[in-house]
């Protein structure tokens, strides 16, 4: 990391002397801001990017958070939304219009698939999927009217890796905007802007906020793009983060590096312990040597985080159910990035009445390792695997 993380997390943007020396930043839980006189009000209304007028625009608690997020991501500025999906939708709709075409990674976050399949077509925006994460795969589906590449690397159920620098270079040569979902890695483990990507989005509901008590999203990029989006889609759609959620996220960010490290260390301890277990057919993790994207992942990521999947060695869904039920410390829940470990079997959303080609196999179980002690999680997963490999359930 070539910046001082402590400066960003502890000091950047904190003007403690202006609020009685308070160590924690103030929460400006207000919808609007008043002015001393009409002239000052006029000044503010001429430039809503600089001035606090109404909390759909600039709010000081949110502004502090924006500053820290932008610095972490190596961006000029960042906007914070009421969800990751709001950040993604805003990024896409701020660059696409009728007649445009977009290329998307093959298996993006589920609601991005929905957006591509059901909403964008209503506005005559067409979408193609790159069949893999290579430059050639993106080139193959690019058209003269392609305006945007949407990436997610790794994605968060099967962890396919995209050649970020390669695809970004191709995009620049064709005047195509690149957007990447960096939720899995956080800016601490991967810096897509430095690899040539234009805009980074996050589901801050995961690691950035980090305590399973906030739903929020981030969009980061250069000044010109962020300013344009702020004055247009950000203010017009209005899916902005609320001050209290921004305050919680500031609090969560203070420990981002510690949480991420512990979560990642736990995942790697579990993976090491279950590697080669007869009940496990495959481990899907960017930093596992058997993983297809391993070399590329090492090239562009500093580390892999605490989320991975395993494919169970079975042809009977009952094994998947028994495995997940036998885990004591992994809550059965969606999402990830919080303090608690989670298990999410693909079985829970798999449609047995539909063809398997475009589905994630029901044999795949996603595990998120939280902040528990490593041995607790290692033993829990080993016990559950031993339980099903003996067929006693
Ligand atoms: C959760 C998630 C999203 C959606 O974010 P929300 O905050 O739930 O709207 C987008 N991308 C990834 C990778 C996610 O995990």
Short mmCIF file of C-alpha atoms and ligand atoms in Angstrom, two decimals:
data_model
loop_
_atom_site.label_atom_id
_atom_site.label_comp_id
_atom_site.label_asym_id
_atom_site.label_seq_id
_atom_site.Cartn_x
_atom_site.Cartn_y
_atom_site.Cartn_z
CA UNK A 1 0.00 0.00 0.00
CA UNK A 2 1.57 3.27 -1.01
CA UNK A 3 -0.54 5.47 1.24
CA UNK A 4 -0.69 5.81 4.99
CA UNK A 5 -3.78 3.88 5.97
CA UNK A 6 -3.79 5.24 9.52
CA UNK A 7 -3.86 8.81 8.22
CA UNK A 8 -6.96 8.03 6.16
CA UNK A 9 -8.83 6.01 8.78
CA UNK A 10 -7.97 8.14 11.82
CA UNK A 11 -7.18 11.65 10.62
CA UNK A 12 -8.28 12.53 7.11
CA UNK A 13 -11.14 15.03 7.05
CA UNK A 14 -11.55 15.12 10.83
CA UNK A 15 -11.72 18.71 12.01
CA UNK A 16 -11.93 17.98 15.71
CA UNK A 17 -11.15 21.51 16.88
CA UNK A 18 -14.31 22.72 15.15
CA UNK A 19 -16.49 20.37 17.21
CA UNK A 20 -15.21 20.65 20.77
CA UNK A 21 -12.35 18.21 20.20
CA UNK A 22 -14.75 15.27 19.98
CA UNK A 23 -12.80 12.16 18.99
CA UNK A 24 -15.73 10.60 17.15
CA UNK A 25 -17.18 12.75 14.35
CA UNK A 26 -20.53 14.49 14.84
CA UNK A 27 -23.69 13.03 13.35
CA UNK A 28 -25.48 15.73 11.36
CA UNK A 29 -28.90 14.12 11.48
CA UNK A 30 -30.64 16.90 9.60
CA UNK A 31 -32.51 17.08 6.31
CA UNK A 32 -31.77 20.74 5.56
CA UNK A 33 -29.39 23.57 6.37
CA UNK A 34 -30.17 27.23 7.05
CA UNK A 35 -28.31 30.37 5.96
CA UNK A 36 -27.49 33.59 7.78
CA UNK A 37 -28.79 35.74 4.95
CA UNK A 38 -30.24 35.61 1.47
CA UNK A 39 -26.93 36.31 -0.21
CA UNK A 40 -25.30 33.30 1.52
CA UNK A 41 -28.27 31.17 0.52
CA UNK A 42 -27.90 32.30 -3.08
CA UNK A 43 -24.18 31.48 -3.01
CA UNK A 44 -24.91 27.96 -1.79
CA UNK A 45 -27.65 27.33 -4.33
CA UNK A 46 -25.30 28.27 -7.15
CA UNK A 47 -23.11 25.29 -6.23
CA UNK A 48 -24.74 22.32 -4.52
CA UNK A 49 -21.55 20.24 -4.90
CA UNK A 50 -19.66 22.48 -2.45
CA UNK A 51 -22.43 23.58 -0.10
CA UNK A 52 -24.74 21.82 2.34
CA UNK A 53 -28.30 22.76 1.41
CA UNK A 54 -30.31 19.59 1.73
CA UNK A 55 -29.17 16.09 2.78
CA UNK A 56 -30.07 14.45 -0.56
CA UNK A 57 -27.01 16.40 -1.69
CA UNK A 58 -24.21 17.36 0.67
CA UNK A 59 -24.30 16.41 4.36
CA UNK A 60 -21.16 16.94 6.51
CA UNK A 61 -21.23 13.44 8.08
CA UNK A 62 -21.57 11.90 4.62
CA UNK A 63 -18.91 14.29 3.26
CA UNK A 64 -16.36 13.02 5.80
CA UNK A 65 -17.14 9.45 4.80
CA UNK A 66 -16.84 10.32 1.10
CA UNK A 67 -13.40 11.77 1.67
CA UNK A 68 -12.11 8.66 3.42
CA UNK A 69 -13.61 6.26 0.88
CA UNK A 70 -12.15 8.21 -2.05
CA UNK A 71 -8.71 8.23 -0.43
CA UNK A 72 -8.86 4.48 0.27
CA UNK A 73 -9.79 3.75 -3.33
CA UNK A 74 -7.23 6.19 -4.75
CA UNK A 75 -10.08 8.19 -6.30
CA UNK A 76 -10.66 11.95 -6.46
CA UNK A 77 -14.11 11.62 -4.97
CA UNK A 78 -16.73 9.08 -3.94
CA UNK A 79 -20.50 9.11 -3.58
CA UNK A 80 -22.32 7.04 -0.99
CA UNK A 81 -25.70 5.46 -1.66
CA UNK A 82 -28.49 3.77 0.26
CA UNK A 83 -27.37 0.39 -1.16
CA UNK A 84 -24.78 -1.22 -3.39
CA UNK A 85 -27.51 -1.75 -5.97
CA UNK A 86 -28.26 2.00 -5.99
CA UNK A 87 -24.57 2.72 -6.62
CA UNK A 88 -24.47 0.19 -9.48
CA UNK A 89 -27.71 1.41 -11.09
CA UNK A 90 -26.51 5.01 -10.88
CA UNK A 91 -23.14 4.12 -12.43
CA UNK A 92 -24.82 2.33 -15.34
CA UNK A 93 -27.65 4.77 -16.03
CA UNK A 94 -25.27 7.74 -15.90
CA UNK A 95 -23.40 6.33 -18.91
CA UNK A 96 -25.97 4.43 -20.98
CA UNK A 97 -28.75 5.65 -23.24
CA UNK A 98 -31.15 4.10 -25.76
CA UNK A 99 -29.27 2.31 -28.54
CA UNK A 100 -26.19 1.65 -26.41
CA UNK A 101 -24.70 -1.74 -25.72
CA UNK A 102 -22.94 -2.96 -22.59
CA UNK A 103 -20.68 -5.95 -21.94
CA UNK A 104 -21.01 -7.63 -18.57
CA UNK A 105 -19.04 -10.37 -16.82
CA UNK A 106 -20.68 -13.75 -17.18
CA UNK A 107 -21.96 -14.22 -13.63
CA UNK A 108 -22.38 -10.84 -11.95
CA UNK A 109 -24.15 -10.20 -8.66
CA UNK A 110 -27.72 -11.52 -8.99
CA UNK A 111 -29.49 -8.14 -9.12
CA UNK A 112 -27.11 -6.95 -11.82
CA UNK A 113 -28.28 -9.92 -13.88
CA UNK A 114 -31.85 -8.79 -13.24
CA UNK A 115 -31.02 -5.23 -14.28
CA UNK A 116 -29.41 -6.50 -17.50
CA UNK A 117 -32.21 -8.93 -18.34
CA UNK A 118 -35.32 -7.01 -17.32
CA UNK A 119 -34.73 -3.31 -16.84
CA UNK A 120 -32.05 -2.10 -19.27
CA UNK A 121 -33.85 -3.69 -22.28
CA UNK A 122 -36.91 -1.52 -21.46
CA UNK A 123 -34.73 1.49 -22.34
CA UNK A 124 -33.32 -0.13 -25.52
CA UNK A 125 -29.98 -0.83 -23.87
CA UNK A 126 -28.66 -4.24 -24.88
CA UNK A 127 -26.27 -6.43 -22.92
CA UNK A 128 -23.81 -9.17 -23.90
CA UNK A 129 -21.87 -11.34 -21.48
CA UNK A 130 -18.13 -11.98 -21.81
CA UNK A 131 -17.73 -15.75 -21.73
CA UNK A 132 -14.64 -15.47 -19.51
CA UNK A 133 -12.45 -12.83 -17.89
CA UNK A 134 -9.95 -12.44 -20.75
CA UNK A 135 -9.35 -9.48 -23.06
CA UNK A 136 -10.21 -11.72 -26.04
CA UNK A 137 -13.59 -12.58 -24.52
CA UNK A 138 -14.44 -8.88 -24.13
CA UNK A 139 -13.19 -8.03 -27.59
CA UNK A 140 -15.28 -10.83 -29.08
CA UNK A 141 -18.59 -9.33 -27.92
CA UNK A 142 -17.73 -5.65 -28.29
CA UNK A 143 -19.72 -3.74 -30.90
CA UNK A 144 -19.42 -0.25 -32.39
CA UNK A 145 -22.21 0.87 -30.03
CA UNK A 146 -20.64 -0.65 -26.89
CA UNK A 147 -20.40 2.11 -24.28
CA UNK A 148 -19.64 0.30 -21.03
CA UNK A 149 -17.88 -2.77 -19.62
CA UNK A 150 -19.23 -3.98 -16.29
CA UNK A 151 -16.78 -6.08 -14.30
CA UNK A 152 -16.77 -7.84 -10.96
CA UNK A 153 -13.50 -9.53 -10.06
CA UNK A 154 -13.66 -11.84 -8.29
CA UNK A 155 -17.41 -12.38 -8.39
CA UNK A 156 -18.86 -13.57 -5.15
CA UNK A 157 -20.15 -17.10 -5.53
CA UNK A 158 -17.74 -18.73 -7.96
CA UNK A 159 -14.89 -16.18 -7.82
CA UNK A 160 -13.93 -16.02 -11.52
CA UNK A 161 -11.14 -13.50 -12.10
CA UNK A 162 -11.13 -10.86 -14.84
CA UNK A 163 -7.92 -9.47 -16.34
CA UNK A 164 -8.69 -5.97 -15.05
CA UNK A 165 -5.73 -4.07 -16.55
CA UNK A 166 -6.09 -5.84 -19.89
CA UNK A 167 -9.82 -5.21 -20.21
CA UNK A 168 -9.41 -1.59 -19.05
CA UNK A 169 -6.75 -1.00 -21.71
CA UNK A 170 -9.00 -2.45 -24.40
CA UNK A 171 -11.85 -0.25 -23.15
CA UNK A 172 -9.72 2.93 -23.28
CA UNK A 173 -8.70 2.19 -26.87
CA UNK A 174 -12.40 2.05 -27.83
CA UNK A 175 -13.69 4.91 -25.69
CA UNK A 176 -15.64 2.52 -23.50
CA UNK A 177 -16.29 3.30 -19.82
CA UNK A 178 -15.32 0.60 -17.32
CA UNK A 179 -17.15 -0.01 -14.03
CA UNK A 180 -16.02 -2.65 -11.54
CA UNK A 181 -17.64 -4.05 -8.41
CA UNK A 182 -14.76 -4.23 -5.91
CA UNK A 183 -16.80 -5.38 -2.90
CA UNK A 184 -14.98 -8.69 -2.46
CA UNK A 185 -11.48 -7.24 -2.19
CA UNK A 186 -12.15 -3.79 -0.72
CA UNK A 187 -9.60 -1.12 -1.68
CA UNK A 188 -7.14 -2.73 0.73
CA UNK A 189 -6.75 -5.89 -1.34
CA UNK A 190 -7.34 -4.54 -4.86
CA UNK A 191 -7.11 -1.09 -6.44
CA UNK A 192 -8.93 -1.14 -9.79
CA UNK A 193 -8.48 2.59 -10.52
CA UNK A 194 -4.70 2.08 -10.52
CA UNK A 195 -5.27 -0.74 -13.04
CA UNK A 196 -7.01 1.69 -15.41
CA UNK A 197 -10.69 1.24 -14.50
CA UNK A 198 -12.89 4.38 -14.58
CA UNK A 199 -15.41 3.76 -11.80
CA UNK A 200 -15.40 1.50 -8.75
CA UNK A 201 -18.61 0.44 -7.02
CA UNK A 202 -19.04 -1.30 -3.68
CA UNK A 203 -21.70 -2.90 -1.67
CA UNK A 204 -20.62 -1.17 1.53
CA UNK A 205 -23.12 -3.41 3.31
CA UNK A 206 -20.31 -5.99 3.30
CA UNK A 207 -16.74 -5.27 4.51
CA UNK A 208 -16.74 -1.47 4.40
CA UNK A 209 -19.48 -1.02 6.99
CA UNK A 210 -18.63 -4.45 8.31
CA UNK A 211 -21.06 -5.05 11.18
CA UNK A 212 -24.18 -6.42 9.47
CA UNK A 213 -26.18 -3.38 10.53
CA UNK A 214 -25.99 -1.10 7.47
CA UNK A 215 -27.07 -1.38 3.82
CA UNK A 216 -25.09 1.09 1.69
CA UNK A 217 -23.16 1.50 -1.55
CA UNK A 218 -20.18 3.45 -2.89
CA UNK A 219 -19.25 4.85 -6.29
CA UNK A 220 -15.70 6.22 -6.68
CA UNK A 221 -13.86 7.80 -9.60
CA UNK A 222 -12.28 10.94 -10.98
CA UNK A 223 -13.53 14.44 -10.26
CA UNK A 224 -15.12 15.12 -13.61
CA UNK A 225 -17.17 11.90 -13.63
CA UNK A 226 -18.23 12.05 -9.99
CA UNK A 227 -19.19 15.72 -10.21
CA UNK A 228 -21.28 15.08 -13.32
CA UNK A 229 -23.03 12.12 -11.68
CA UNK A 230 -23.60 14.11 -8.47
CA UNK A 231 -25.35 16.97 -10.28
CA UNK A 232 -27.44 14.54 -12.30
CA UNK A 233 -28.32 10.95 -11.30
CA UNK A 234 -27.19 11.18 -7.66
CA UNK A 235 -29.48 14.13 -6.90
CA UNK A 236 -32.25 13.06 -9.29
CA UNK A 237 -32.56 9.40 -8.24
CA UNK A 238 -31.95 10.34 -4.62
CA UNK A 239 -30.94 6.88 -3.40
CA UNK A 240 -28.44 8.43 -0.99
CA UNK A 241 -27.11 7.15 2.31
CA UNK A 242 -28.71 8.64 5.44
CA UNK A 243 -26.51 10.50 7.97
CA UNK A 244 -26.83 7.88 10.71
CA UNK A 245 -25.83 5.05 8.36
CA UNK A 246 -22.89 7.18 7.19
CA UNK A 247 -21.87 7.65 10.82
CA UNK A 248 -22.06 3.90 11.47
CA UNK A 249 -19.96 3.32 8.38
CA UNK A 250 -17.32 5.79 9.59
CA UNK A 251 -17.19 3.81 12.80
CA UNK A 252 -16.92 0.53 10.87
CA UNK A 253 -14.15 1.86 8.64
CA UNK A 254 -11.85 2.50 11.63
CA UNK A 255 -11.26 -1.24 11.91
CA UNK A 256 -11.51 -2.23 8.25
CA UNK A 257 -7.91 -3.43 8.01
CA UNK A 258 -8.14 -5.52 11.20
CA UNK A 259 -11.48 -7.09 10.28
CA UNK A 260 -10.41 -7.86 6.74
CA UNK A 261 -7.17 -9.47 7.88
CA UNK A 262 -8.86 -11.66 10.49
CA UNK A 263 -11.64 -12.68 8.10
CA UNK A 264 -9.12 -13.54 5.39
CA UNK A 265 -6.84 -15.40 7.80
CA UNK A 266 -9.80 -17.45 9.05
CA UNK A 267 -10.87 -18.38 5.52
CA UNK A 268 -7.34 -19.46 4.65
CA UNK A 269 -7.08 -21.54 7.84
CA UNK A 270 -10.36 -23.31 7.06
CA UNK A 271 -9.35 -23.89 3.43
CA UNK A 272 -6.02 -25.35 4.47
CA UNK A 273 -7.72 -27.69 6.94
CA UNK A 274 -10.34 -29.02 4.51
CA UNK A 275 -8.10 -29.24 1.42
CA UNK A 276 -8.19 -32.83 0.22
CA UNK A 277 -11.09 -33.85 2.49
CA UNK A 278 -13.04 -36.66 0.78
CA UNK A 279 -16.33 -34.74 1.12
CA UNK A 280 -14.94 -31.74 -0.81
CA UNK A 281 -14.71 -31.99 -4.59
CA UNK A 282 -13.45 -28.47 -5.28
CA UNK A 283 -12.45 -25.31 -3.45
CA UNK A 284 -13.35 -22.03 -5.15
CA UNK A 285 -11.03 -19.35 -3.79
CA UNK A 286 -8.88 -16.87 -5.75
CA UNK A 287 -5.76 -17.68 -3.73
CA UNK A 288 -6.11 -21.48 -3.78
CA UNK A 289 -3.38 -22.99 -6.00
CA UNK A 290 -5.87 -25.27 -7.76
CA UNK A 291 -8.10 -22.34 -8.75
CA UNK A 292 -8.23 -21.40 -12.42
CA UNK A 293 -7.64 -17.68 -11.86
CA UNK A 294 -4.89 -18.19 -9.25
CA UNK A 295 -1.99 -16.60 -11.20
CA UNK A 296 -4.00 -13.59 -12.35
CA UNK A 297 -5.47 -13.14 -8.87
CA UNK A 298 -1.97 -13.00 -7.40
CA UNK A 299 -0.96 -10.46 -10.01
CA UNK A 300 -3.76 -7.97 -9.36
CA UNK A 301 -4.87 -8.66 -5.77
CA UNK A 302 -2.85 -8.12 -2.62
CA UNK A 303 -4.73 -10.88 -0.85
CA UNK A 304 -8.04 -12.76 -1.06
CA UNK A 305 -10.66 -12.04 1.55
CA UNK A 306 -12.80 -14.21 3.81
CA UNK A 307 -15.40 -15.47 1.35
CA UNK A 308 -15.08 -18.74 -0.59
CA UNK A 309 -17.12 -21.66 -1.87
CA UNK A 310 -16.73 -25.39 -1.79
CA UNK A 311 -18.30 -27.95 -4.08
CA UNK A 312 -19.34 -30.97 -2.09
CA UNK A 313 -18.46 -34.41 -3.38
CA UNK A 314 -21.98 -35.78 -3.67
CA UNK A 315 -24.90 -36.40 -6.00
CA UNK A 316 -27.48 -36.10 -3.25
CA UNK A 317 -28.87 -32.71 -2.14
CA UNK A 318 -29.47 -34.21 1.32
CA UNK A 319 -25.68 -34.06 1.88
CA UNK A 320 -25.66 -30.31 1.26
CA UNK A 321 -28.54 -29.81 3.66
CA UNK A 322 -26.91 -31.99 6.32
CA UNK A 323 -23.57 -30.17 5.97
CA UNK A 324 -25.09 -26.70 6.37
CA UNK A 325 -27.34 -27.80 9.23
CA UNK A 326 -24.43 -29.35 11.10
CA UNK A 327 -22.41 -26.10 11.20
CA UNK A 328 -22.74 -24.45 14.61
CA UNK A 329 -20.92 -21.16 14.13
CA UNK A 330 -21.93 -20.32 10.56
CA UNK A 331 -25.33 -18.64 10.53
CA UNK A 332 -27.55 -19.61 7.61
CA UNK A 333 -27.87 -16.22 5.94
CA UNK A 334 -27.16 -14.23 2.79
CA UNK A 335 -24.65 -11.35 2.67
CA UNK A 336 -21.13 -11.40 4.16
CA UNK A 337 -18.45 -9.00 5.39
CA UNK A 338 -19.75 -8.71 8.96
CA UNK A 339 -18.37 -9.99 12.25
CA UNK A 340 -20.24 -13.29 12.04
CA UNK A 341 -19.56 -16.36 9.93
CA UNK A 342 -22.19 -17.38 7.42
CA UNK A 343 -23.15 -20.31 5.23
CA UNK A 344 -25.12 -19.87 2.00
CA UNK A 345 -25.78 -23.09 0.07
CA UNK A 346 -26.60 -22.54 -3.65
CA UNK A 347 -29.18 -25.30 -3.01
CA UNK A 348 -31.39 -22.68 -1.32
CA UNK A 349 -31.97 -20.78 -4.59
CA UNK A 350 -31.37 -23.59 -7.11
CA UNK A 351 -34.29 -24.38 -9.42
CA UNK A 352 -34.45 -28.11 -10.03
CA UNK A 353 -37.17 -27.58 -12.67
CA UNK A 354 -34.81 -25.47 -14.84
CA UNK A 355 -31.79 -26.42 -16.97
CA UNK A 356 -28.54 -26.52 -14.97
CA UNK A 357 -26.35 -24.72 -17.57
CA UNK A 358 -27.04 -21.17 -16.41
CA UNK A 359 -27.30 -21.95 -12.72
CA UNK A 360 -24.77 -22.22 -9.95
CA UNK A 361 -24.64 -25.91 -9.05
CA UNK A 362 -26.64 -26.89 -5.95
CA UNK A 363 -23.49 -28.72 -4.79
CA UNK A 364 -21.76 -25.40 -4.17
CA UNK A 365 -21.84 -23.99 -0.66
CA UNK A 366 -20.57 -20.49 0.02
CA UNK A 367 -18.87 -19.89 3.35
CA UNK A 368 -18.02 -16.52 4.84
CA UNK A 369 -15.53 -16.49 7.69
CA UNK A 370 -16.12 -13.72 10.19
CA UNK A 371 -14.01 -12.62 13.13
CA UNK A 372 -14.23 -15.70 15.35
CA UNK A 373 -11.10 -17.52 16.49
CA UNK A 374 -9.65 -19.57 13.64
CA UNK A 375 -9.75 -22.92 15.45
CA UNK A 376 -13.44 -22.54 16.24
CA UNK A 377 -14.27 -22.21 12.55
CA UNK A 378 -11.79 -24.86 11.40
CA UNK A 379 -13.24 -27.41 13.82
CA UNK A 380 -16.80 -26.49 12.95
CA UNK A 381 -16.32 -27.02 9.21
CA UNK A 382 -14.28 -30.20 9.71
CA UNK A 383 -16.96 -31.64 12.01
CA UNK A 384 -19.69 -30.93 9.47
CA UNK A 385 -17.66 -32.48 6.64
CA UNK A 386 -16.83 -35.57 8.72
CA UNK A 387 -20.49 -35.82 9.64
CA UNK A 388 -21.60 -36.06 5.99
CA UNK A 389 -18.70 -38.22 4.82
CA UNK A 390 -19.75 -40.89 7.32
CA UNK A 391 -23.26 -40.70 5.91
CA UNK A 392 -24.75 -40.50 9.42
CA UNK A 393 -27.62 -38.08 9.05
C1 LIG B 1 -24.37 -7.46 -1.77
C2 LIG B 1 -23.71 -7.18 -3.07
C3 LIG B 1 -24.20 -6.22 -3.95
C4 LIG B 1 -25.46 -5.46 -3.68
O1 LIG B 1 -25.26 -4.56 -2.65
P1 LIG B 1 -26.44 -4.10 -1.65
O2 LIG B 1 -25.73 -3.24 -0.69
O3 LIG B 1 -27.02 -5.34 -1.07
O4 LIG B 1 -27.44 -3.38 -2.50
C5 LIG B 1 -23.48 -5.96 -5.10
N1 LIG B 1 -22.37 -6.63 -5.40
C6 LIG B 1 -21.88 -7.58 -4.58
C7 LIG B 1 -20.63 -8.28 -4.95
C8 LIG B 1 -22.53 -7.89 -3.40
O5 LIG B 1 -22.04 -8.84 -2.60
#
